[in-house]
Short mmCIF file of C-alpha atoms and ligand atoms in Angstrom, two decimals:
data_model
loop_
_atom_site.label_atom_id
_atom_site.label_comp_id
_atom_site.label_asym_id
_atom_site.label_seq_id
_atom_site.Cartn_x
_atom_site.Cartn_y
_atom_site.Cartn_z
CA UNK I 1 -5.62 -25.24 -23.72
CA UNK I 2 -3.67 -22.01 -23.76
CA UNK I 3 -0.27 -22.21 -22.17
CA UNK I 4 -0.41 -21.08 -18.56
CA UNK I 5 1.56 -17.97 -17.63
CA UNK I 6 4.80 -18.34 -15.71
CA UNK I 7 7.77 -16.40 -14.40
CA UNK I 8 10.54 -16.02 -16.95
CA UNK I 9 13.56 -16.68 -14.72
CA UNK I 10 14.63 -17.89 -11.29
CA UNK I 11 15.58 -14.39 -10.27
CA UNK I 12 12.23 -13.11 -11.49
CA UNK I 13 10.37 -15.70 -9.43
CA UNK I 14 12.36 -14.97 -6.30
CA UNK I 15 12.00 -11.25 -6.67
CA UNK I 16 8.24 -11.50 -7.22
CA UNK I 17 7.84 -13.61 -4.07
CA UNK I 18 10.16 -11.42 -2.04
CA UNK I 19 8.40 -8.37 -3.49
CA UNK I 20 5.12 -9.70 -2.20
CA UNK I 21 6.57 -10.42 1.22
CA UNK I 22 8.41 -7.14 1.65
CA UNK I 23 5.94 -4.30 1.95
CA UNK I 24 4.06 -2.07 4.32
CA UNK I 25 4.14 -5.06 6.68
CA UNK I 26 7.89 -4.57 7.14
CA UNK I 27 8.18 -0.82 6.96
CA UNK I 28 4.92 0.38 8.49
CA UNK I 29 3.30 -2.46 10.46
CA UNK I 30 6.35 -4.20 11.97
CA UNK I 31 7.94 -1.09 13.55
CA UNK I 32 4.69 0.06 15.14
CA UNK I 33 3.85 -3.42 16.46
CA UNK I 34 7.37 -3.65 17.91
CA UNK I 35 6.74 -0.24 19.47
CA UNK I 36 3.37 -1.10 20.99
CA UNK I 37 4.41 -4.61 22.09
CA UNK I 38 7.49 -3.65 24.06
CA UNK I 39 10.41 -4.17 21.67
CA UNK I 40 12.90 -7.04 21.60
CA UNK I 41 10.71 -9.73 23.22
CA UNK I 42 8.15 -9.27 20.44
CA UNK I 43 10.88 -9.55 17.82
CA UNK I 44 12.17 -12.82 19.29
CA UNK I 45 8.70 -14.40 19.34
CA UNK I 46 8.12 -13.13 15.81
CA UNK I 47 11.39 -14.68 14.60
CA UNK I 48 10.53 -18.01 16.23
CA UNK I 49 7.21 -18.04 14.37
CA UNK I 50 8.91 -17.25 11.07
CA UNK I 51 11.34 -20.11 11.52
CA UNK I 52 9.03 -22.76 12.95
CA UNK I 53 5.67 -21.99 11.40
CA UNK I 54 5.98 -19.68 8.45
CA UNK I 55 8.45 -21.81 6.51
CA UNK I 56 6.44 -25.07 6.66
CA UNK I 57 3.32 -23.15 5.66
CA UNK I 58 5.15 -21.45 2.84
CA UNK I 59 6.42 -24.79 1.49
CA UNK I 60 2.90 -26.19 1.71
CA UNK I 61 1.29 -23.35 -0.20
CA UNK I 62 4.07 -23.57 -2.76
CA UNK I 63 3.60 -27.33 -3.13
CA UNK I 64 -0.16 -27.01 -3.63
CA UNK I 65 0.19 -24.20 -6.16
CA UNK I 66 3.00 -25.61 -8.24
CA UNK I 67 1.74 -29.17 -8.29
CA UNK I 68 -1.77 -28.17 -9.33
CA UNK I 69 -0.77 -25.33 -11.67
CA UNK I 70 -3.97 -23.64 -10.68
CA UNK I 71 -5.56 -20.83 -8.67
CA UNK I 72 -6.43 -21.11 -4.97
CA UNK I 73 -9.79 -22.71 -5.65
CA UNK I 74 -8.86 -24.84 -8.65
CA UNK I 75 -5.73 -26.12 -6.90
CA UNK I 76 -7.74 -28.17 -4.43
CA UNK I 77 -10.05 -29.35 -7.23
CA UNK I 78 -7.03 -30.66 -9.13
CA UNK I 79 -5.34 -32.28 -6.15
CA UNK I 80 -8.44 -33.58 -4.35
CA UNK I 81 -11.09 -33.96 -7.06
CA UNK I 82 -14.72 -34.43 -6.08
CA UNK I 83 -14.12 -33.44 -2.47
CA UNK I 84 -15.06 -30.39 -0.46
CA UNK I 85 -11.44 -29.28 -0.05
CA UNK I 86 -11.82 -26.67 -2.78
CA UNK I 87 -14.02 -24.59 -0.47
CA UNK I 88 -10.86 -23.60 1.39
CA UNK I 89 -10.17 -21.46 -1.65
CA UNK I 90 -12.81 -19.07 -0.35
CA UNK I 91 -10.78 -18.46 2.83
CA UNK I 92 -7.88 -17.33 0.64
CA UNK I 93 -9.98 -15.14 -1.63
CA UNK I 94 -11.64 -13.59 1.41
CA UNK I 95 -8.30 -13.12 3.17
CA UNK I 96 -6.75 -11.41 0.15
CA UNK I 97 -9.81 -9.22 -0.26
CA UNK I 98 -9.75 -8.21 3.40
CA UNK I 99 -6.05 -7.35 3.22
CA UNK I 100 -6.06 -5.36 0.04
CA UNK I 101 -9.10 -3.39 1.26
CA UNK I 102 -7.15 -1.70 4.05
CA UNK I 103 -3.72 -2.07 2.45
CA UNK I 104 -4.76 0.20 -0.42
CA UNK I 105 -5.67 2.88 2.12
CA UNK I 106 -2.17 2.87 3.61
CA UNK I 107 -0.82 2.62 0.05
CA UNK I 108 -2.70 5.86 -0.61
CA UNK I 109 -1.10 7.47 2.45
CA UNK I 110 2.34 6.64 1.05
CA UNK I 111 1.49 8.52 -2.15
CA UNK I 112 0.13 11.44 -0.10
CA UNK I 113 3.42 11.54 1.83
CA UNK I 114 5.51 11.17 -1.28
CA UNK I 115 3.70 14.25 -2.60
CA UNK I 116 4.36 16.12 0.66
CA UNK I 117 8.04 15.16 0.42
CA UNK I 118 8.32 16.31 -3.17
CA UNK I 119 6.73 19.65 -2.28
CA UNK I 120 9.04 20.03 0.77
CA UNK I 121 6.26 20.09 3.35
CA UNK I 122 8.44 18.56 6.10
CA UNK I 123 11.00 21.30 6.50
CA UNK I 124 10.72 23.34 9.73
CA UNK I 125 8.28 20.81 11.13
CA UNK I 126 8.02 19.68 14.74
CA UNK I 127 6.41 16.52 16.08
CA UNK I 128 3.21 18.27 17.02
CA UNK I 129 2.80 19.79 13.58
CA UNK I 130 3.63 16.44 11.99
CA UNK I 131 1.16 14.64 14.26
CA UNK I 132 -1.65 16.91 13.19
CA UNK I 133 -0.48 16.72 9.58
CA UNK I 134 -0.88 12.93 9.77
CA UNK I 135 -4.30 13.05 11.38
CA UNK I 136 -5.49 15.70 8.94
CA UNK I 137 -4.25 13.63 6.04
CA UNK I 138 -5.90 10.38 7.10
CA UNK I 139 -9.15 11.77 8.51
CA UNK I 140 -10.06 13.83 5.46
CA UNK I 141 -12.98 12.46 3.45
CA UNK I 142 -11.58 13.31 0.06
CA UNK I 143 -7.78 13.40 -0.22
CA UNK I 144 -6.97 9.90 1.07
CA UNK I 145 -9.72 8.47 -1.14
CA UNK I 146 -8.19 10.07 -4.21
CA UNK I 147 -4.74 8.70 -3.34
CA UNK I 148 -6.20 5.28 -2.58
CA UNK I 149 -7.75 5.22 -6.05
CA UNK I 150 -4.42 6.16 -7.64
CA UNK I 151 -2.76 3.35 -5.69
CA UNK I 152 -5.39 0.84 -6.82
CA UNK I 153 -5.19 2.01 -10.42
CA UNK I 154 -1.42 1.43 -10.42
CA UNK I 155 -1.93 -2.01 -8.87
CA UNK I 156 -4.57 -2.91 -11.45
CA UNK I 157 -2.43 -1.77 -14.39
CA UNK I 158 0.55 -3.88 -13.34
CA UNK I 159 -1.63 -6.95 -12.80
CA UNK I 160 -3.29 -6.30 -16.16
CA UNK I 161 0.10 -6.54 -17.85
CA UNK I 162 0.29 -10.14 -16.65
CA UNK I 163 2.97 -12.24 -15.02
CA UNK I 164 6.13 -11.84 -17.02
CA UNK I 165 5.63 -8.38 -18.49
CA UNK I 166 3.95 -6.89 -15.43
CA UNK I 167 4.65 -8.40 -12.08
CA UNK I 168 8.11 -9.80 -12.83
CA UNK I 169 9.47 -6.89 -14.85
CA UNK I 170 8.56 -4.23 -12.29
CA UNK I 171 9.56 -6.04 -9.12
CA UNK I 172 12.94 -7.00 -10.57
CA UNK I 173 13.98 -3.35 -10.70
CA UNK I 174 12.11 -2.09 -7.67
CA UNK I 175 13.23 -4.56 -5.02
CA UNK I 176 17.02 -4.09 -5.12
CA UNK I 177 16.54 -0.31 -5.27
CA UNK I 178 14.32 -0.48 -2.24
CA UNK I 179 16.94 -2.37 -0.27
CA UNK I 180 19.62 0.22 -0.95
CA UNK I 181 17.38 3.06 0.22
CA UNK I 182 16.34 1.39 3.50
CA UNK I 183 19.98 0.70 4.29
CA UNK I 184 20.86 4.38 3.74
CA UNK I 185 18.08 5.50 6.10
CA UNK I 186 19.11 2.86 8.69
CA UNK I 187 22.74 4.02 8.65
CA UNK I 188 21.59 7.59 9.22
CA UNK I 189 19.30 6.52 12.04
CA UNK I 190 21.81 4.46 14.04
CA UNK I 191 24.45 7.18 13.78
CA UNK I 192 22.22 9.87 15.31
CA UNK I 193 23.32 11.01 18.78
CA UNK I 194 21.13 9.29 21.40
CA UNK I 195 20.22 6.36 19.17
CA UNK I 196 21.54 3.85 21.74
CA UNK I 197 18.26 3.63 23.64
CA UNK I 198 16.50 2.63 20.43
CA UNK I 199 19.02 -0.11 19.79
CA UNK I 200 18.52 -1.36 23.33
CA UNK I 201 14.75 -1.34 22.81
CA UNK I 202 15.21 -3.42 19.67
CA UNK I 203 17.70 -5.91 20.99
CA UNK I 204 17.34 -6.27 24.79
CA UNK I 205 14.25 -8.38 25.51
CA UNK I 206 11.99 -7.91 28.49
CA UNK I 207 9.74 -10.96 28.58
CA UNK I 208 7.80 -9.69 31.58
CA UNK I 209 5.85 -7.49 29.18
CA UNK I 210 4.71 -10.39 26.99
CA UNK I 211 0.95 -11.00 27.03
CA UNK I 212 -1.40 -13.26 25.05
CA UNK I 213 -2.01 -10.26 22.81
CA UNK I 214 1.72 -10.00 22.07
CA UNK I 215 1.81 -13.62 20.94
CA UNK I 216 -1.24 -13.28 18.69
CA UNK I 217 0.13 -10.06 17.20
CA UNK I 218 3.49 -11.74 16.55
CA UNK I 219 1.78 -14.71 14.89
CA UNK I 220 -0.42 -12.45 12.76
CA UNK I 221 2.57 -10.33 11.80
CA UNK I 222 4.62 -13.39 10.76
CA UNK I 223 1.79 -14.48 8.43
CA UNK I 224 1.14 -10.98 7.17
CA UNK I 225 4.75 -10.13 6.55
CA UNK I 226 5.55 -13.33 4.69
CA UNK I 227 2.31 -13.16 2.68
CA UNK I 228 1.25 -16.62 3.81
CA UNK I 229 -2.20 -17.97 4.57
CA UNK I 230 -4.10 -16.11 1.89
CA UNK I 231 -3.03 -17.99 -1.20
CA UNK I 232 -0.40 -15.58 -2.52
CA UNK I 233 2.39 -18.11 -2.33
CA UNK I 234 0.04 -20.72 -3.78
CA UNK I 235 -0.84 -18.49 -6.72
CA UNK I 236 2.71 -17.29 -7.38
CA UNK I 237 3.94 -20.84 -6.78
CA UNK I 238 1.76 -21.98 -9.67
CA UNK I 239 3.78 -19.71 -11.98
CA UNK I 240 7.14 -21.11 -10.83
CA UNK I 241 8.85 -23.69 -13.06
CA UNK I 242 9.36 -27.22 -11.84
CA UNK I 243 13.14 -26.89 -12.13
CA UNK I 244 13.27 -24.21 -9.44
CA UNK I 245 13.95 -25.21 -5.87
CA UNK I 246 10.86 -24.51 -3.84
CA UNK I 247 12.73 -24.84 -0.57
CA UNK I 248 15.46 -22.52 -1.80
CA UNK I 249 13.07 -19.79 -2.98
CA UNK I 250 11.06 -20.02 0.27
CA UNK I 251 14.12 -19.71 2.48
CA UNK I 252 15.51 -16.84 0.42
CA UNK I 253 12.15 -15.06 0.59
CA UNK I 254 11.96 -15.52 4.37
CA UNK I 255 15.52 -14.27 4.84
CA UNK I 256 14.96 -11.24 2.59
CA UNK I 257 11.73 -10.37 4.38
CA UNK I 258 13.22 -10.72 7.85
CA UNK I 259 16.25 -8.69 6.85
CA UNK I 260 14.00 -5.92 5.59
CA UNK I 261 11.97 -5.95 8.82
CA UNK I 262 15.07 -5.74 11.00
CA UNK I 263 16.62 -3.01 8.86
CA UNK I 264 13.31 -1.13 8.93
CA UNK I 265 13.41 -1.44 12.72
CA UNK I 266 16.95 -0.06 12.64
CA UNK I 267 15.87 2.76 10.36
CA UNK I 268 13.05 3.80 12.65
CA UNK I 269 13.55 2.92 16.34
CA UNK I 270 16.97 4.46 17.04
CA UNK I 271 15.73 7.67 15.46
CA UNK I 272 12.48 7.54 17.43
CA UNK I 273 14.44 7.38 20.69
CA UNK I 274 17.05 9.88 19.58
CA UNK I 275 14.30 12.46 19.07
CA UNK I 276 12.31 11.54 22.17
CA UNK I 277 9.22 10.33 20.30
CA UNK I 278 7.01 7.61 21.85
CA UNK I 279 7.65 4.19 20.25
CA UNK I 280 4.00 3.32 20.98
CA UNK I 281 2.78 5.99 18.56
CA UNK I 282 0.79 3.34 16.61
CA UNK I 283 0.01 3.27 12.89
CA UNK I 284 1.22 6.84 12.49
CA UNK I 285 4.76 5.94 13.66
CA UNK I 286 6.43 5.91 10.25
CA UNK I 287 4.42 8.86 8.98
CA UNK I 288 4.92 11.10 12.00
CA UNK I 289 8.42 10.30 13.15
CA UNK I 290 10.37 9.89 9.94
CA UNK I 291 9.44 13.27 8.44
CA UNK I 292 10.59 14.80 11.74
CA UNK I 293 13.89 13.03 11.39
CA UNK I 294 14.22 14.03 7.75
CA UNK I 295 13.55 17.65 8.69
CA UNK I 296 16.57 17.63 10.98
CA UNK I 297 19.29 15.86 9.08
CA UNK I 298 21.47 16.89 6.15
CA UNK I 299 19.98 15.89 2.81
CA UNK I 300 16.79 15.11 4.76
CA UNK I 301 14.50 16.53 2.07
CA UNK I 302 16.12 14.28 -0.49
CA UNK I 303 16.01 11.24 1.82
CA UNK I 304 12.33 11.89 2.50
CA UNK I 305 11.52 11.69 -1.19
CA UNK I 306 13.53 8.49 -1.53
CA UNK I 307 11.94 6.96 1.54
CA UNK I 308 8.33 7.59 0.61
CA UNK I 309 8.98 6.54 -2.94
CA UNK I 310 10.42 3.33 -1.54
CA UNK I 311 7.46 2.82 0.77
CA UNK I 312 5.18 3.18 -2.22
CA UNK I 313 7.22 0.65 -4.22
CA UNK I 314 7.17 -1.80 -1.34
CA UNK I 315 3.43 -1.44 -1.05
CA UNK I 316 2.70 -1.87 -4.73
CA UNK I 317 4.78 -5.04 -5.16
CA UNK I 318 2.69 -6.53 -2.34
CA UNK I 319 -0.71 -5.29 -3.41
CA UNK I 320 -0.26 -6.76 -6.88
CA UNK I 321 0.22 -10.17 -5.28
CA UNK I 322 -2.95 -9.76 -3.22
CA UNK I 323 -4.91 -8.79 -6.30
CA UNK I 324 -3.44 -11.64 -8.35
CA UNK I 325 -4.97 -14.20 -5.94
CA UNK I 326 -8.46 -12.86 -6.65
CA UNK I 327 -7.89 -12.22 -10.35
CA UNK I 328 -6.46 -15.67 -11.11
CA UNK I 329 -9.40 -17.21 -9.27
CA UNK I 330 -12.00 -15.26 -11.27
CA UNK I 331 -10.08 -15.70 -14.51
CA UNK I 332 -9.70 -19.45 -14.29
CA UNK I 333 -12.82 -20.51 -12.45
CA UNK I 334 -15.21 -18.29 -14.41
CA UNK I 335 -13.30 -18.07 -17.70
CA UNK I 336 -13.07 -14.29 -17.45
CA UNK I 337 -10.48 -12.20 -19.22
CA UNK I 338 -7.82 -10.62 -17.04
CA UNK I 339 -9.35 -7.23 -17.66
CA UNK I 340 -12.89 -8.17 -16.60
CA UNK I 341 -11.57 -10.03 -13.56
CA UNK I 342 -9.60 -6.96 -12.50
CA UNK I 343 -12.52 -4.59 -13.01
CA UNK I 344 -14.86 -6.82 -11.04
CA UNK I 345 -12.38 -7.22 -8.16
CA UNK I 346 -11.74 -3.50 -8.14
CA UNK I 347 -15.43 -2.70 -7.74
CA UNK I 348 -15.52 -4.69 -4.49
CA UNK I 349 -12.10 -3.52 -3.27
CA UNK I 350 -12.89 0.16 -3.87
CA UNK I 351 -16.14 -0.19 -1.87
CA UNK I 352 -14.37 -1.77 1.11
CA UNK I 353 -11.42 0.58 0.72
CA UNK I 354 -13.71 3.61 0.99
CA UNK I 355 -15.18 2.22 4.22
CA UNK I 356 -11.69 1.60 5.65
CA UNK I 357 -10.48 5.04 4.65
CA UNK I 358 -13.51 6.88 6.02
CA UNK I 359 -13.26 4.91 9.26
CA UNK I 360 -10.27 7.13 10.09
CA UNK I 361 -12.57 10.17 9.94
CA UNK I 362 -16.32 10.50 9.49
CA UNK I 363 -17.01 6.79 10.11
CA UNK I 364 -14.72 6.55 13.16
CA UNK I 365 -17.65 5.81 15.45
CA UNK I 366 -19.06 2.98 13.37
CA UNK I 367 -17.83 -0.10 15.22
CA UNK I 368 -18.24 -3.79 14.50
CA UNK I 369 -17.15 -6.11 17.34
CA UNK I 370 -15.60 -3.01 18.86
CA UNK I 371 -13.42 -2.29 15.79
CA UNK I 372 -13.74 0.41 13.16
CA UNK I 373 -13.68 -0.86 9.54
CA UNK I 374 -9.93 -0.37 9.11
CA UNK I 375 -9.00 -2.28 12.27
CA UNK I 376 -11.63 -4.91 11.56
CA UNK I 377 -10.12 -5.70 8.15
CA UNK I 378 -6.58 -5.51 9.54
CA UNK I 379 -7.04 -7.64 12.65
CA UNK I 380 -9.42 -10.25 11.25
CA UNK I 381 -7.23 -10.84 8.21
CA UNK I 382 -3.83 -10.98 9.90
CA UNK I 383 -4.78 -12.56 13.21
CA UNK I 384 -7.57 -14.92 12.09
CA UNK I 385 -8.05 -15.48 8.32
CA UNK I 386 -4.34 -15.90 7.48
CA UNK I 387 -3.62 -18.36 10.32
CA UNK I 388 -6.76 -20.33 9.36
CA UNK I 389 -5.71 -20.37 5.68
CA UNK I 390 -2.19 -21.46 6.63
CA UNK I 391 -3.56 -24.14 8.93
CA UNK I 392 -5.57 -25.73 6.11
CA UNK I 393 -2.62 -25.62 3.71
CA UNK I 394 -0.38 -27.62 6.06
CA UNK I 395 -3.18 -30.02 6.96
CA UNK I 396 -3.81 -30.66 3.27
CA UNK I 397 -0.16 -31.28 2.41
CA UNK I 398 0.59 -33.23 5.56
CA UNK I 399 -2.53 -35.39 5.72
CA UNK I 400 -4.25 -35.45 2.33
CA UNK I 401 -1.46 -35.43 -0.22
CA UNK I 402 0.69 -38.48 -0.83
CA UNK I 403 4.07 -38.34 0.87
CA UNK I 404 5.79 -39.21 -2.45
CA UNK I 405 4.11 -36.30 -4.19
CA UNK I 406 5.23 -33.93 -1.48
CA UNK I 407 8.75 -35.28 -1.75
CA UNK I 408 8.66 -34.97 -5.52
CA UNK I 409 7.77 -31.26 -5.28
CA UNK I 410 10.32 -30.58 -2.55
CA UNK I 411 13.10 -32.15 -4.58
CA UNK I 412 11.92 -31.31 -8.11
CA UNK I 413 14.79 -28.91 -8.79
CA UNK I 414 16.89 -32.00 -9.28
CA UNK I 415 18.76 -31.24 -6.13
CA UNK I 416 18.86 -34.59 -4.42
CA UNK I 417 21.23 -33.32 -1.81
CA UNK I 418 18.53 -33.07 0.83
CA UNK I 419 19.36 -35.71 3.35
CA UNK I 420 16.45 -37.91 4.49
CA UNK I 421 16.80 -36.15 7.82
CA UNK I 422 16.20 -32.75 6.25
CA UNK I 423 13.20 -34.00 4.29
CA UNK I 424 11.73 -35.61 7.41
CA UNK I 425 12.26 -32.42 9.37
CA UNK I 426 10.34 -30.43 6.76
CA UNK I 427 7.67 -33.09 6.39
CA UNK I 428 6.98 -33.47 10.09
CA UNK I 429 6.95 -29.74 10.67
CA UNK I 430 4.25 -29.58 8.00
CA UNK I 431 2.34 -32.54 9.36
CA UNK I 432 2.48 -31.92 13.09
CA UNK I 433 4.38 -28.91 14.32
CA UNK I 434 2.80 -26.11 12.25
CA UNK I 435 -0.86 -27.18 12.50
CA UNK I 436 -0.67 -27.89 16.21
CA UNK I 437 1.01 -24.62 17.14
CA UNK I 438 -1.26 -22.53 14.90
CA UNK I 439 -4.38 -24.27 16.24
CA UNK I 440 -3.33 -23.83 19.88
CA UNK I 441 -2.61 -20.12 19.46
CA UNK I 442 -5.76 -19.48 17.44
CA UNK I 443 -8.05 -21.32 19.83
CA UNK I 444 -6.50 -19.84 22.96
CA UNK I 445 -6.59 -16.42 21.32
CA UNK I 446 -10.28 -16.74 20.55
CA UNK I 447 -11.01 -17.93 24.09
N1 PFF Y 1 3.58 -9.23 3.01
C1 PFF Y 1 3.04 -7.95 2.71
C2 PFF Y 1 3.71 -6.91 3.58
O1 PFF Y 1 4.49 -7.26 4.45
O2 PFF Y 1 3.43 -5.75 3.39
C3 PFF Y 1 1.56 -7.89 2.89
C4 PFF Y 1 0.84 -9.00 2.22
C5 PFF Y 1 1.01 -9.22 0.86
C6 PFF Y 1 0.06 -9.83 2.95
C7 PFF Y 1 0.37 -10.27 0.23
C8 PFF Y 1 -0.58 -10.88 2.36
C9 PFF Y 1 -0.42 -11.07 1.00
F1 PFF Y 1 -1.03 -12.04 0.42
#
């Protein structure tokens, strides 16, 4: 059998996982959800979910992927042969497909805005002009489709290059660069006169505003932001060498992702308040408010180019991980070449992507369960499919796999320093805590 692909170094593996986690979820979705869900209270609930639920689920996906050395479907076939467990793989393929179908649309918007920044379209703007610029951009039936296709082509080309030469090589350069740029924008934002109200919004919780919807959104966002529940960590985990510490990489990924989200909040909210823009602006928040800010600060035109370039980078390092879930599944389960698997996936993604994109304009009135296509793909993936996928991963590791095998994976880096207490904490969070909490929230949410 041909040698399976793998990441070339520890740093490469970490950066690929962190690159998947850090994306539009941090820089576009997190700030607007914070804005529409009342600020600090949402952030606290979100952080609790990351700590208590996301980590055990991440370890579990990692364990399944690395132990089986297989794709999301094959993994369960290897670890639980001749059972029906492998059907869970479909949840992951479906989840990844649902995500990338609307993600590529927003990815296209980032390219559209990068183009506007490069051609200096933000100077002299005011919020009204920028608001209509955003709605014109996203409701058009041609331009966003063209940018979406460019975004998908870039995603496909990187995935085509494979693990080491594609995914790892590009994310290794892009991620650190991205971090530097967000920090620059955040420093500018918190030093604007009048930014204090934004800081208060971010850090002073008001729990009286918390509703069931806030909790579901926070849960969905924790899954979405950390790329868990749709097999990404499982798939990337299968390319990670046994000598790497799975716990270490997971914690580092979670910390990096959370740091990015908080810094993105700092880059956006103080500025939003300083300029008197509504924090509940919705999905347009980043696209409407930041250009306004850039138009009014020194070197703003330059910062705008950097920012939208960075948003594009963040999006692409995540979309390649979504595509890789589907491609590795097709490649290994149907013996397809990488190229054919990518072309086949793209045919489906482009079809769904077109529906999601047009649902901002001509198809706005087509509703399924009360949602347009874009919101349908967004909400059902983040708030339902990902939690369901994560639920099955922890159930499988906690209840189906042998405890010794789990321990072997958790300690395979040779680091025996984990005290029995630490191992038990991880193990019981996987076995009881994570599945119970996810099930309770999902069921009560559906009711
Ligand atoms: N975590 C990515 C983000 O925050 O933008 C989105 C994402 C990537 C979700 C990969 C799911 C996934 F499998």
